[in-house]
Tab-separated table of C-alpha atoms in Angstrom:
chain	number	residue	atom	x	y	z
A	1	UNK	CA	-48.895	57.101	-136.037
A	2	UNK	CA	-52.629	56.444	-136.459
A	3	UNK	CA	-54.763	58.701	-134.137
A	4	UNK	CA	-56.548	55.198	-132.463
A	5	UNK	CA	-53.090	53.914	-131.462
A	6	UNK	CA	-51.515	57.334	-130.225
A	7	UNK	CA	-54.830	57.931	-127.985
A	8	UNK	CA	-53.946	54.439	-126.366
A	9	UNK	CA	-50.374	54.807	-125.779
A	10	UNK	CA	-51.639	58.705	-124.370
A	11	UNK	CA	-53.715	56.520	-121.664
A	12	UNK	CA	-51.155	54.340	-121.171
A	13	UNK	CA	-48.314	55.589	-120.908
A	14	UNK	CA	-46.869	57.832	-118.196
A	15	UNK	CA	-46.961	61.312	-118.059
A	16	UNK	CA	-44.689	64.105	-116.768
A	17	UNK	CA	-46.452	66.919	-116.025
A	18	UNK	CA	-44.497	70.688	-115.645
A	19	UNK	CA	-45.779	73.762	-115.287
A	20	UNK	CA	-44.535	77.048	-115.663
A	21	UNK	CA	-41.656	75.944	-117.357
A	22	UNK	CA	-40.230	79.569	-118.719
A	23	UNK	CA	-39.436	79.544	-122.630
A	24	UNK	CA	-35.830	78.562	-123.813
A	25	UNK	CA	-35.289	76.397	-121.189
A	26	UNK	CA	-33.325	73.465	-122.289
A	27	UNK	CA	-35.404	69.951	-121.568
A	28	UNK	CA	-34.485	66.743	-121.549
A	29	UNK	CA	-35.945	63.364	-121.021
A	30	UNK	CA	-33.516	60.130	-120.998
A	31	UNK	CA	-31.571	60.401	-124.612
A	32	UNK	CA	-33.586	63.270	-125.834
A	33	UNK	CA	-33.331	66.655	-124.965
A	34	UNK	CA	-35.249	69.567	-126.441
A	35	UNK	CA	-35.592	73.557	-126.203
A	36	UNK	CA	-38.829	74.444	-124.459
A	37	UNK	CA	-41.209	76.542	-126.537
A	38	UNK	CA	-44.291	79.255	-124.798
A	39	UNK	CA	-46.723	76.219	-124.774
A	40	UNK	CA	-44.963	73.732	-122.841
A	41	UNK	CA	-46.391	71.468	-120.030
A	42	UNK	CA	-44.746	68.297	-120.102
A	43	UNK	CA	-43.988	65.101	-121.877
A	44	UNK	CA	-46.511	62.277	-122.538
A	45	UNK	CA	-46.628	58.540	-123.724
A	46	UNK	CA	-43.628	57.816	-121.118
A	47	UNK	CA	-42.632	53.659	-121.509
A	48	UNK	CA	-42.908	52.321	-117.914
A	49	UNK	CA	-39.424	52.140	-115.666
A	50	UNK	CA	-36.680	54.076	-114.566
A	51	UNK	CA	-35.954	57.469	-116.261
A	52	UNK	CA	-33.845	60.302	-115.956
A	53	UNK	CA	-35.369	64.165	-116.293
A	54	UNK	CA	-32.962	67.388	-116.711
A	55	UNK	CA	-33.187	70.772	-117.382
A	56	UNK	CA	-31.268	73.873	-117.489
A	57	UNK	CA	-32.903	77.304	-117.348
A	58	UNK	CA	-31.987	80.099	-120.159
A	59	UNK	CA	-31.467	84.076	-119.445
A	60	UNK	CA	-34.507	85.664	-121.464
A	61	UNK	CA	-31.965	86.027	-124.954
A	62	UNK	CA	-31.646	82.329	-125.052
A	63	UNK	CA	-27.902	82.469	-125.183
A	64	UNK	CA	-27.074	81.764	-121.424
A	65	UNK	CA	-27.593	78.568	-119.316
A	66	UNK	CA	-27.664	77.701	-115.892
A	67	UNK	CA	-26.152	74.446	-114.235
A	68	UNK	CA	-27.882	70.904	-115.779
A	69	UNK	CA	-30.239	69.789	-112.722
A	70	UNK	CA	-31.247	66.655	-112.667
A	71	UNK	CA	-33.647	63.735	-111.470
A	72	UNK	CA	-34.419	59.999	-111.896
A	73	UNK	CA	-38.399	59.229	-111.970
A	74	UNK	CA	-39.999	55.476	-111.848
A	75	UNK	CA	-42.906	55.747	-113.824
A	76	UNK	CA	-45.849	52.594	-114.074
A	77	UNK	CA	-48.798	52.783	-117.017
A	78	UNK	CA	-51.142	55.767	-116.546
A	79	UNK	CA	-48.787	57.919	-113.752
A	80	UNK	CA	-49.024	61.560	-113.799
A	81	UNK	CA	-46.118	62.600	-111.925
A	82	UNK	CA	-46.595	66.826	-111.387
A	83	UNK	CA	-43.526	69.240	-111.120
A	84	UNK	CA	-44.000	73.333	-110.769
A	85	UNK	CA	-41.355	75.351	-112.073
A	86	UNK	CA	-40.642	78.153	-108.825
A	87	UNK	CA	-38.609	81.361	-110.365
A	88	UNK	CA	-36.966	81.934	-107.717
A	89	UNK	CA	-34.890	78.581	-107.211
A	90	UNK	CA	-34.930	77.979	-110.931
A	91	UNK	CA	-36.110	74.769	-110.546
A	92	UNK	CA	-38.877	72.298	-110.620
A	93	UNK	CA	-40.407	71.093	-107.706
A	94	UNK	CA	-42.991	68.597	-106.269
A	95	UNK	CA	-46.481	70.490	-105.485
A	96	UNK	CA	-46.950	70.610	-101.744
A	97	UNK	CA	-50.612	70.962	-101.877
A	98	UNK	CA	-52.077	67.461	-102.602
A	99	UNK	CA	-55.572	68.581	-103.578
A	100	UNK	CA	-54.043	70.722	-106.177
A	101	UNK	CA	-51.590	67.951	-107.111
A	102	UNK	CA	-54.883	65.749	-107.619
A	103	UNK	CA	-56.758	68.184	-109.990
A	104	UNK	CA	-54.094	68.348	-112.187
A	105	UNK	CA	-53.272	64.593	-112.241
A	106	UNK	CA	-57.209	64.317	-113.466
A	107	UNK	CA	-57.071	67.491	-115.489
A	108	UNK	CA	-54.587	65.249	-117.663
A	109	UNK	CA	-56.353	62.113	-117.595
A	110	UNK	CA	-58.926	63.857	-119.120
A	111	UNK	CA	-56.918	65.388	-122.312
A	112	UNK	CA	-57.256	68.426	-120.667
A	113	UNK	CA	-53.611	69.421	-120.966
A	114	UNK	CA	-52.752	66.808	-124.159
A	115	UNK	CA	-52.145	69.479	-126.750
A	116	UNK	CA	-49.902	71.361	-124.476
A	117	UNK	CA	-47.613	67.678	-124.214
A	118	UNK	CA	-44.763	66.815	-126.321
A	119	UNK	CA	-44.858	62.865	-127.228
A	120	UNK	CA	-41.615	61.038	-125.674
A	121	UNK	CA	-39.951	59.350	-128.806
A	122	UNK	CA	-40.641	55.827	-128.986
A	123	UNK	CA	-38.151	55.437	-131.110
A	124	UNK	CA	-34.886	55.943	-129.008
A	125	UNK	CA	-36.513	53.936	-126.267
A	126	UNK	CA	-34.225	51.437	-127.189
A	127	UNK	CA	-31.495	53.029	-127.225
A	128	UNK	CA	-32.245	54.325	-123.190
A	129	UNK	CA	-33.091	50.897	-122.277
A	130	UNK	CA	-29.749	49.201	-123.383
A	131	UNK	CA	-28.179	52.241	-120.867
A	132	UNK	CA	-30.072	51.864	-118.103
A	133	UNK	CA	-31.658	48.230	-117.558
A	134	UNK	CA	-29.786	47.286	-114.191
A	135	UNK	CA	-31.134	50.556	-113.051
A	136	UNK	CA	-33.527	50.285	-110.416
A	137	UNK	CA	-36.060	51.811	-107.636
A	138	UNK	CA	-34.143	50.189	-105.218
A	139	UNK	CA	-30.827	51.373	-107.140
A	140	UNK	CA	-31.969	55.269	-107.445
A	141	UNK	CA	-33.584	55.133	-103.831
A	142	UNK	CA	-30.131	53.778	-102.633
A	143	UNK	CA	-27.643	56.551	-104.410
A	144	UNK	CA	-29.843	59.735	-105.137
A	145	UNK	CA	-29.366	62.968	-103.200
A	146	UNK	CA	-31.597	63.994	-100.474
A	147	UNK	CA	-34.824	65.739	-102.844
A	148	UNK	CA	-33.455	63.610	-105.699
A	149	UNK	CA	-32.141	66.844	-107.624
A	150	UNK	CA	-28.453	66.155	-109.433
A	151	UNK	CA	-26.537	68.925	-109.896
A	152	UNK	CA	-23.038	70.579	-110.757
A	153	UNK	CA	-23.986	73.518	-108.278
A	154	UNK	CA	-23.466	71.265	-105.392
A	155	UNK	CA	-19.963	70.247	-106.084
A	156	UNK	CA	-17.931	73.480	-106.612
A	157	UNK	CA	-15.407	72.008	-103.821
A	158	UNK	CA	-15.394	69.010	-105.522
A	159	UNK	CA	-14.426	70.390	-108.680
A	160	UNK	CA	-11.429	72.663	-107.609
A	161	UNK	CA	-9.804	69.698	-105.791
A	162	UNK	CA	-10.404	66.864	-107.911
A	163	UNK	CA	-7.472	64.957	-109.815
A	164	UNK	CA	-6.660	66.006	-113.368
A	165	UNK	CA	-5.438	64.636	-116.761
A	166	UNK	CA	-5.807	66.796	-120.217
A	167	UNK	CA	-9.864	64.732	-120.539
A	168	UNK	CA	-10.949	65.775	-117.079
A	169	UNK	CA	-9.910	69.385	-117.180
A	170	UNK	CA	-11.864	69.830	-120.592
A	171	UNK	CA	-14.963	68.103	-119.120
A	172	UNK	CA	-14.783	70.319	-115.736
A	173	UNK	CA	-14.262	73.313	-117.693
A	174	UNK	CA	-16.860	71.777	-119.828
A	175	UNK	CA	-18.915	71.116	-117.503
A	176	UNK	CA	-18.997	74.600	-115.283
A	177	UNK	CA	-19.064	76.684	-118.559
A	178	UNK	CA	-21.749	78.680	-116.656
A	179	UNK	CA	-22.952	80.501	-114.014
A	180	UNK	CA	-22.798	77.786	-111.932
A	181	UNK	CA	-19.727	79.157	-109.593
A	182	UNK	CA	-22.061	82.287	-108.630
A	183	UNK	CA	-25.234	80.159	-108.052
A	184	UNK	CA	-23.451	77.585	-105.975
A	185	UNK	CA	-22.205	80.733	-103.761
A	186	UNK	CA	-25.614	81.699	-102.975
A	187	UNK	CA	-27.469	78.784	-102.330
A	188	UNK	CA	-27.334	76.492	-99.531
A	189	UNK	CA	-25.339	73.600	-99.757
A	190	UNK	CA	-27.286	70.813	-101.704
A	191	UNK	CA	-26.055	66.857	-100.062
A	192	UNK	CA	-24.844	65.009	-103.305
A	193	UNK	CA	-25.294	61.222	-104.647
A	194	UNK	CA	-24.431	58.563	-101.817
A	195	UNK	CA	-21.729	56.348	-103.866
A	196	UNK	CA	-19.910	53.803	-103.086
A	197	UNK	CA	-16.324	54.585	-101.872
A	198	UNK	CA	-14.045	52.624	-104.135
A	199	UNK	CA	-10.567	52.634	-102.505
A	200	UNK	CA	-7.900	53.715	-105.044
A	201	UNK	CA	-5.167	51.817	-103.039
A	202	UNK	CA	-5.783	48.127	-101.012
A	203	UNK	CA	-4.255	48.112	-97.677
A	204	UNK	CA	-4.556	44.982	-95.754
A	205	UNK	CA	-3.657	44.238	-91.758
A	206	UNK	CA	-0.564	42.319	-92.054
A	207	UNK	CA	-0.185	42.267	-95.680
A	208	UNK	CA	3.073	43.819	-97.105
A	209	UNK	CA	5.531	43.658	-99.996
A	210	UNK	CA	5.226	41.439	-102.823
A	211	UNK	CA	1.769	39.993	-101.519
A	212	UNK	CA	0.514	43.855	-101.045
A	213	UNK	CA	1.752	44.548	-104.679
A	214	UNK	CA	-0.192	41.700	-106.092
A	215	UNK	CA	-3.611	42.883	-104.130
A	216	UNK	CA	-2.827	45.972	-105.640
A	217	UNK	CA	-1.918	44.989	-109.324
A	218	UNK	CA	-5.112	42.386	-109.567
A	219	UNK	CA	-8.664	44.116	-108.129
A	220	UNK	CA	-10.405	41.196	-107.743
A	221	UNK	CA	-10.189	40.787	-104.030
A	222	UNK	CA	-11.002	44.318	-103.734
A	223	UNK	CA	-14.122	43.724	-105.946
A	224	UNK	CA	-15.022	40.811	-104.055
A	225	UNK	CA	-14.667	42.369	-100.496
A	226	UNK	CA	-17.158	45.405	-102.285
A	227	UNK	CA	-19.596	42.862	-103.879
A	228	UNK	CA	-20.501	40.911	-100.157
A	229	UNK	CA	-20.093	44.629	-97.793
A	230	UNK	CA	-21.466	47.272	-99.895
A	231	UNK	CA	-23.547	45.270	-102.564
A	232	UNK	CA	-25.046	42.415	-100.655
A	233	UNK	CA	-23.626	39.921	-103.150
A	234	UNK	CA	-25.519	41.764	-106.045
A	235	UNK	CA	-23.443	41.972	-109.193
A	236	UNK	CA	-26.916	43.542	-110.855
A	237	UNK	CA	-26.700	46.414	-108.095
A	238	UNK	CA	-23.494	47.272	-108.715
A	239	UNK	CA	-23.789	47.489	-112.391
A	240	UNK	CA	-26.652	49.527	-111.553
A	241	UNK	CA	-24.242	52.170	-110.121
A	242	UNK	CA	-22.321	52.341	-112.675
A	243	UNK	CA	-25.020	53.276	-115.096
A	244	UNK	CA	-26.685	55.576	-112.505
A	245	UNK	CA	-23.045	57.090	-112.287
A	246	UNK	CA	-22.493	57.636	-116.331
A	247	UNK	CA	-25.857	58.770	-116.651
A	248	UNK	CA	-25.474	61.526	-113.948
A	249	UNK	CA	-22.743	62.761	-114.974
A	250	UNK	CA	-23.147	62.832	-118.911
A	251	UNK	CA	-26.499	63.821	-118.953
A	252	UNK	CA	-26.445	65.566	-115.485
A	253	UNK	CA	-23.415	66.810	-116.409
A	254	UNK	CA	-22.248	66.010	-112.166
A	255	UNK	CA	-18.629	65.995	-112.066
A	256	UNK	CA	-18.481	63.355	-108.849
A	257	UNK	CA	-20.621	61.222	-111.118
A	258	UNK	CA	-17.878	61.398	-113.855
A	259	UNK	CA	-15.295	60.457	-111.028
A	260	UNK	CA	-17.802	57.577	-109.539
A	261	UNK	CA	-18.165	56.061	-112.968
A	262	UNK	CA	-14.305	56.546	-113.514
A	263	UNK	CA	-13.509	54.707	-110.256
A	264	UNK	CA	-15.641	51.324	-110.797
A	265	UNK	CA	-14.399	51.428	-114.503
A	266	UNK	CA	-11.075	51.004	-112.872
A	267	UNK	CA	-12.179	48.838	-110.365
A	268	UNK	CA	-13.461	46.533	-113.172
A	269	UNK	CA	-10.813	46.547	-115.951
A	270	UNK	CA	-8.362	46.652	-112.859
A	271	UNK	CA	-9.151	42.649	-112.534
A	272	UNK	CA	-7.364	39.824	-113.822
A	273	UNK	CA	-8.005	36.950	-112.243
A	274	UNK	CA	-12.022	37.194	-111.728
A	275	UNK	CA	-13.223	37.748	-115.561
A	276	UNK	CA	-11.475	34.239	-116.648
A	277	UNK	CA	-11.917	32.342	-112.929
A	278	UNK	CA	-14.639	32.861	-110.827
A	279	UNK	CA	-17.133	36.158	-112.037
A	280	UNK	CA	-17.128	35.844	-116.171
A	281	UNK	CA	-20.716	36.517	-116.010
A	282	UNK	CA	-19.888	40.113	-114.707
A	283	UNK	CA	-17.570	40.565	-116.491
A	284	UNK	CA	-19.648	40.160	-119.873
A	285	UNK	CA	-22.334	42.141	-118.982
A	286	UNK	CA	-19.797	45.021	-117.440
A	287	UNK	CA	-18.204	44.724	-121.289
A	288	UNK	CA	-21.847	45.146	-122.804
A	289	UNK	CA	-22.470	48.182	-120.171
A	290	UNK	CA	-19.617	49.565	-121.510
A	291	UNK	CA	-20.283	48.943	-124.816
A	292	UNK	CA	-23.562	50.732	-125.047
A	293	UNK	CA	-22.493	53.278	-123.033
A	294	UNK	CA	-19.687	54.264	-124.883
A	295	UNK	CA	-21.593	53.553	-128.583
A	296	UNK	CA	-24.294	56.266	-127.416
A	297	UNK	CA	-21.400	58.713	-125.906
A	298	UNK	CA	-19.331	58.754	-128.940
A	299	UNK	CA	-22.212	59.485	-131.298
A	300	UNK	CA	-21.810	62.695	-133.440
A	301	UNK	CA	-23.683	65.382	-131.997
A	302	UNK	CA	-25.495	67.200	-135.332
A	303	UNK	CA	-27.832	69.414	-132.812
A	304	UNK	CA	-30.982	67.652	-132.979
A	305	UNK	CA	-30.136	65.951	-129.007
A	306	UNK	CA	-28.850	69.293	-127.568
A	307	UNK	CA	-31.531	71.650	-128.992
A	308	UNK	CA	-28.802	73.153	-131.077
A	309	UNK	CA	-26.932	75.133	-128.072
A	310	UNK	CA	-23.407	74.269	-127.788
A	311	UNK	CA	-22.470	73.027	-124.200
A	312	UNK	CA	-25.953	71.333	-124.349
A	313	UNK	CA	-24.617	68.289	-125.929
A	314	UNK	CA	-25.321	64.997	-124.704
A	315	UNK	CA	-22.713	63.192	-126.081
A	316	UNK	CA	-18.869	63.020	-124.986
A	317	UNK	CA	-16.145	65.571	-126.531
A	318	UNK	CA	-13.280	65.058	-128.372
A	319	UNK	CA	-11.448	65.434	-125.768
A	320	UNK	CA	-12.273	61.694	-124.378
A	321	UNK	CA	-9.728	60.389	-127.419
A	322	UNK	CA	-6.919	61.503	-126.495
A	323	UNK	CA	-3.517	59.607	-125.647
A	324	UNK	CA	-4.179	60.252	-121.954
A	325	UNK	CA	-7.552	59.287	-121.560
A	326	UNK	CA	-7.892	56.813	-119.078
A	327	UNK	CA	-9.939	54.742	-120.713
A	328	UNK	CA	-7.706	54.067	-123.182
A	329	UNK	CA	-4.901	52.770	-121.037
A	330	UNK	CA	-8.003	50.337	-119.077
A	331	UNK	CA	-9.285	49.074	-122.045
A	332	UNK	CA	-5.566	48.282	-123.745
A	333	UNK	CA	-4.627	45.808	-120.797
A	334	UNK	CA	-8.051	44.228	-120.156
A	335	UNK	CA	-7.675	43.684	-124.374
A	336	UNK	CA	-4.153	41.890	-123.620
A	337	UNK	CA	-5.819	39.737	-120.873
A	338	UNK	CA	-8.141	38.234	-122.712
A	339	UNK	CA	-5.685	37.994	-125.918
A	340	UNK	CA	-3.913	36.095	-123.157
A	341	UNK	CA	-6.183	33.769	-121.314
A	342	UNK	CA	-5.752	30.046	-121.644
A	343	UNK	CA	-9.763	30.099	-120.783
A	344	UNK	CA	-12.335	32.534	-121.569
A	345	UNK	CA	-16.384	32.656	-121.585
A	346	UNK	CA	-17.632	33.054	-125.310
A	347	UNK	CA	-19.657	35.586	-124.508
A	348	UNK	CA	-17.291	37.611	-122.874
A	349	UNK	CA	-14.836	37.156	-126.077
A	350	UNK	CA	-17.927	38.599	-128.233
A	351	UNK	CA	-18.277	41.611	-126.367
A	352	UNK	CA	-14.922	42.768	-126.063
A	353	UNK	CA	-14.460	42.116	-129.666
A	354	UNK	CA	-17.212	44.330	-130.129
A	355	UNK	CA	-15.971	47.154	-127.660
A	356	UNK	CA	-12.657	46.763	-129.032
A	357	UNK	CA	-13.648	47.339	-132.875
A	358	UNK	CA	-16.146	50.587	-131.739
A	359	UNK	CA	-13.696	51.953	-129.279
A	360	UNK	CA	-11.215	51.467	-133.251
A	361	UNK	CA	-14.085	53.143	-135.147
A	362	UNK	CA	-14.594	55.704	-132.939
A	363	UNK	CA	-11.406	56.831	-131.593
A	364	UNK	CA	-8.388	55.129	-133.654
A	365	UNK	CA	-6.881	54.026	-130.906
A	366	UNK	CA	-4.180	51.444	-131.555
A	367	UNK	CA	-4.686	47.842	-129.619
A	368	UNK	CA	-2.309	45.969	-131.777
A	369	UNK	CA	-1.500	42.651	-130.670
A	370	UNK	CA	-1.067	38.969	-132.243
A	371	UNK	CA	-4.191	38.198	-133.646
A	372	UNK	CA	-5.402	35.311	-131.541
A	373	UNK	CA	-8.748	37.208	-130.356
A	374	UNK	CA	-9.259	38.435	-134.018
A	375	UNK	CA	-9.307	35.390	-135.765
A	376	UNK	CA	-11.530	33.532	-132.985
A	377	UNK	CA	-14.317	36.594	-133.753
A	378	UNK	CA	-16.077	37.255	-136.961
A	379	UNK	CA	-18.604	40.630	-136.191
A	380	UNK	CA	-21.234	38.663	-139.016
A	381	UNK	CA	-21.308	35.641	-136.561
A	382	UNK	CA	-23.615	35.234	-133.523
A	383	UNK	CA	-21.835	34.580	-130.469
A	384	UNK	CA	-19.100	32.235	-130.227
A	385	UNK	CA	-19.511	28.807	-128.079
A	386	UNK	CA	-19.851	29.317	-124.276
A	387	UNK	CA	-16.508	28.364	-123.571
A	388	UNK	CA	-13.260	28.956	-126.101
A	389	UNK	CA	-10.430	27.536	-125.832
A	390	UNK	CA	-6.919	28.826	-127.054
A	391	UNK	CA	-4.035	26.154	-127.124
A	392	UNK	CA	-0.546	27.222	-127.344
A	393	UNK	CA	0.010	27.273	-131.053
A	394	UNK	CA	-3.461	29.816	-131.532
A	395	UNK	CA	-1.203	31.863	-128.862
């Protein structure tokens, strides 16, 4: 980059300013993550909006971690938000004296500290932005702990009592493969992330049998009653969630994240009437959500993202392609549905195309079925017409 254009991005862009950061620690910043060397103070040219910091502090060998901790940050041009690494807590913290907050905040706006900041990649901005643009100030404000910190430590009950399949024992063992059961014993308790309570079963006053069944089999009263009560209407907001959710927990490593973003997954794929009727809007951006979230998880992890320590990795495990996975069972049916539908948005047909041929790349899962959906999409073509049509004998 020429030196004219980096100096203006410097000024412009955020910066993230952390002292005392001890050596090894593992860094990370969004969809990068690096191991901290002796001169380390921060990260620079930060794009304006929402963003996600995380760290995890090494024994003095390098070769042990504690527990991922985690916050989001807004950041606007020219911010200098300052963090101060305390020993004791292994953590980062906000600086309680504002005078010396303020010295440092010009220190940097002079250069003082630039040679002592590692650039934030404008290259996989991109790549953050298509996993986190329904994420917002109002969306963080709304779910993050009290202090804002994410973290594993906090949810040792959690994690002893939660429900398992083959996937979510390897990412819990995964996931507390550390010293995290010791540190979480020692500490006071830290409050977790305020989610929304998605009900795994729909009871209804006066509602039984056949009609209880159906409530139960098709989501999308349950979605709607959560869309006006806990959402205020805001489809945005709630997609918001769900990214907040998968972020937390894959690059936060927070099992109840993993379980959040599990449970409006279901919610979601769980409907059958609302992605063809009355929410196909939704329902094609919750397919591109997924989508992007699922095309960054699955990448192959070749060390440069996790700093080269293994555990570190930002990216999902084999272990999220197996016959039992959830996902695949969720994404088989909603695939059928649409195969199905009489009606569907174009858009929505595009995107589950899409999903369906990475999740086929990626994982070789089997979604065999007639054809219909396959011959309607060509992944060379732009979008298909707003509305498609199937008649009986494309069925």
């Amino acid at each position: 980059m020429e030196q004219e254009k980096a100096l203006e991005l410097v000024k412009k862009g955020a910066t993230l300013l952390c002292l005392d950061v001890p050596q090894y620690t593992l860094f990370g910043i969004d969809t990068q993550m690096f191991t901290v060397g002796p001169n380390f103070k921060g990260i620079k040219m930060i794009p304006p909006g929402p963003h996600f910091v995380y760290y995890s502090s090494s024994n003095k060998d390098g070769n042990a971690f504690s527990p991922v901790v985690g916050f989001f940050v807004i950041t606007s041009p020219s911010l200098v938000i300052v963090r101060k690494w305390v020993q004791q807590e292994e953590s980062l913290v906000r600086l309680s004296d504002e005078e010396e907050e303020e010295r440092y905040c010009m220190g940097v706006k002079n250069m003082e500290m630039d040679r002592y900041l590692g650039p934030y990649d404008l290259k996989k901005f991109n790549e953050w932005k298509r996993i986190s643009n329904y994420i917002t100030k109002s969306t963080i404000e709304r779910i993050q702990p009290v202090g804002g910190d994410i973290t594993v430590s906090s949810e040792s009950g959690f994690v002893s009592s939660a429900p398992r399949t083959t996937m979510e024992m390897a990412l819990a063992e995964q996931l507390k493969n550390s010293k995290f059961s010791e540190e979480a014993s020692g500490k006071s308790i830290v409050r977790g992330c305020c989610y929304t309570s998605i009900p795994h079963v729909v009871k209804q006053k006066g509602v039984v049998g056949q009609d209880l069944t159906s409530l139960n089999l098709d989501k999308t009263q349950l979605l709607e009653t959560l869309l006006l009560k806990e959402y205020g209407g805001s489809e945005d907001l709630l997609l918001g969630e769900l990214q907040f959710s998968y972020i937390a927990f894959l690059m936060g490593q927070s099992l109840v994240s993993f379980f959040q973003w599990k449970d409006l997954v279901t919610l979601l794929f769980g409907c059958t009437e609302a992605p063809f009727r009355t929410r196909s809007l939704l329902f094609t951006k919750f397919i591109k959500v997924i989508y992007y979230q699922l095309k960054f998880g699955f990448q192959k992890d070749d060390g440069s993202a996790s700093g080269g320590e293994k555990g570190a990795s930002l990216f999902l495990d084999d272990s999220w392609l197996s016959k039992d996975s959830f996902l695949l069972h969720l994404c088989k049916n909603f695939f059928s549905l649409v195969q199905e539908a009489s009606v569907i948005d174009g858009d929505l047909l595009s995107w589950t195309r899409k999903l369906e041929q990475l999740l086929l790349t990626t994982s070789g899962w089997d979604f065999t079925h007639d054809g219909a959906v396959d011959d309607l999409y060509d992944e060379d073509d732009e979008f298909a017409p707003v509305v498609v049509m199937l008649d009986e004998t494309s069925i």
